[in-house]
mmCIF file of C-alpha atoms in Angstrom:
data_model
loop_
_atom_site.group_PDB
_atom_site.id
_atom_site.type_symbol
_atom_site.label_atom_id
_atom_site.label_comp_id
_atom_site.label_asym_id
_atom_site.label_seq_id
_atom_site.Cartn_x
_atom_site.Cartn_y
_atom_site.Cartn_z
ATOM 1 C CA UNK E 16 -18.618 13.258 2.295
ATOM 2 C CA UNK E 17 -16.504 12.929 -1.288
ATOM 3 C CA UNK E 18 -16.577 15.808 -3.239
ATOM 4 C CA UNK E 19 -16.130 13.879 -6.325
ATOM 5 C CA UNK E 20 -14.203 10.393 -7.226
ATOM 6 C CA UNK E 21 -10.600 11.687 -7.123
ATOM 7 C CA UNK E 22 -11.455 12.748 -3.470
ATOM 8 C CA UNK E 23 -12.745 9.224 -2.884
ATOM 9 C CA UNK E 24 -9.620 8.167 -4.556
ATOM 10 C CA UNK E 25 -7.391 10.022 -2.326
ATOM 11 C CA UNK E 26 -9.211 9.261 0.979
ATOM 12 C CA UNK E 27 -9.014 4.953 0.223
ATOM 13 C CA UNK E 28 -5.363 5.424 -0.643
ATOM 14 C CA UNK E 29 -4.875 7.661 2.926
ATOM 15 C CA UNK E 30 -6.794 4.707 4.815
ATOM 16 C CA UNK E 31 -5.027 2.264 2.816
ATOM 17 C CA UNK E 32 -1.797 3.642 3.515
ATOM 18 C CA UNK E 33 -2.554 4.292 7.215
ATOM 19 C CA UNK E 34 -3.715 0.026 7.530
ATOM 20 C CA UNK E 35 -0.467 -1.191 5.845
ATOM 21 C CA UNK E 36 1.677 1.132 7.856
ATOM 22 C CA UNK E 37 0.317 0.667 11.426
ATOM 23 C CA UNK E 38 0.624 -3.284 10.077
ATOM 24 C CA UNK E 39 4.315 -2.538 9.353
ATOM 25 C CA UNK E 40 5.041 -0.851 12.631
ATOM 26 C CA UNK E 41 3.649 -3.277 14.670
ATOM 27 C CA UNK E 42 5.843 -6.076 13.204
ATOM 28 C CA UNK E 43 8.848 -3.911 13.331
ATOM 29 C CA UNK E 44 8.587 -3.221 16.962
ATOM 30 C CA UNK E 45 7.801 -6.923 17.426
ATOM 31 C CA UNK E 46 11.026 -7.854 15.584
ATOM 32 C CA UNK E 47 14.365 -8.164 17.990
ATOM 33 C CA UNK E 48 16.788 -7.688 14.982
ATOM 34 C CA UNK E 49 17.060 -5.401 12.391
ATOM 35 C CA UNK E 50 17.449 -8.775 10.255
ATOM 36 C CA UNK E 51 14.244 -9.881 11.660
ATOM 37 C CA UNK E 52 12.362 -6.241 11.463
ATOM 38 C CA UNK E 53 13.105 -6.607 7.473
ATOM 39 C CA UNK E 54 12.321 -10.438 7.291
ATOM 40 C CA UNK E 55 8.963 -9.139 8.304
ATOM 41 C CA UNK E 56 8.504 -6.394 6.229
ATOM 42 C CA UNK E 57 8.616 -8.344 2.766
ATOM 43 C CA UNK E 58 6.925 -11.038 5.060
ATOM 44 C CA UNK E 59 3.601 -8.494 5.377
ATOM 45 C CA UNK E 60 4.195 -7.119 1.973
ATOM 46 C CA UNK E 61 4.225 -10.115 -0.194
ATOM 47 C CA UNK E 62 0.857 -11.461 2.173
ATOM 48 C CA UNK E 63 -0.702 -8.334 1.250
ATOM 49 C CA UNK E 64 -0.496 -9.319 -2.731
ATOM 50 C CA UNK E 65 -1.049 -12.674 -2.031
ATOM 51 C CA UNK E 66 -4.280 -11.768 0.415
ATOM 52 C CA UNK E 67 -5.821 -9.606 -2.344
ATOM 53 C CA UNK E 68 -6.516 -10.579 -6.032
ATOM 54 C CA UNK E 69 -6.157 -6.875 -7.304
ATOM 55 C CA UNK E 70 -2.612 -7.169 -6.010
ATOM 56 C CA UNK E 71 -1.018 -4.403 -4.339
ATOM 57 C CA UNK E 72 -3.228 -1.138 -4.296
ATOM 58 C CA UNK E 73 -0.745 1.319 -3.961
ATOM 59 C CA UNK E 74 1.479 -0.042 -6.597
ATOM 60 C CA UNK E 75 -1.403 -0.768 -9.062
ATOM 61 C CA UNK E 76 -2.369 2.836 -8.766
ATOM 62 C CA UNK E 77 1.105 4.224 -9.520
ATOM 63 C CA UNK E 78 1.009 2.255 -12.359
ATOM 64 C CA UNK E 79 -2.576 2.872 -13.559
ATOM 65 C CA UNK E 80 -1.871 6.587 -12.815
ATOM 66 C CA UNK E 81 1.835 6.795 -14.946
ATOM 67 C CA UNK E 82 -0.068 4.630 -18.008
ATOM 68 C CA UNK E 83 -2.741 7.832 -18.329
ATOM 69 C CA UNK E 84 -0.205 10.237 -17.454
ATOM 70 C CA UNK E 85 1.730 8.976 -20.771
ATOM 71 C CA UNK E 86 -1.082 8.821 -22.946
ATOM 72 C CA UNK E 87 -1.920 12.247 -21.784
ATOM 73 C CA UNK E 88 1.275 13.634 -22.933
#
């Protein structure tokens, strides 16, 4: 099934990415304005952090990733 842990890696972030953006489209198609459709975009995103203790899990990966990037260089 995972070839090896970046696999892994990559296949949590593609099902991660898919839940938070079928998330987003629903409340976007939901919202009547654009005002509203944007309301509820930082509206889901800030839940997210605030649901989860790690925080944000594509954002903490950037980050993670950038940090061992630089220290590879």
């Amino acid at each position: 099934m995972f070839d090896d842990k970046h696999s892994l890696f990559l296949q949590a972030m593609d099902r991660y990415r898919g839940k938070v953006s079928n998330t987003l489209l629903a409340e976007i198609k939901a919202s009547k304005t654009a005002v509203e459709a944007l309301y509820k975009i930082f509206e889901v995103m800030i839940s997210e952090v605030e649901d989860t203790l790690s925080g944000y899990l594509i954002v903490n990966s950037a980050v993670e990733l950038g940090a061992l990037k630089l220290l590879e260089t």
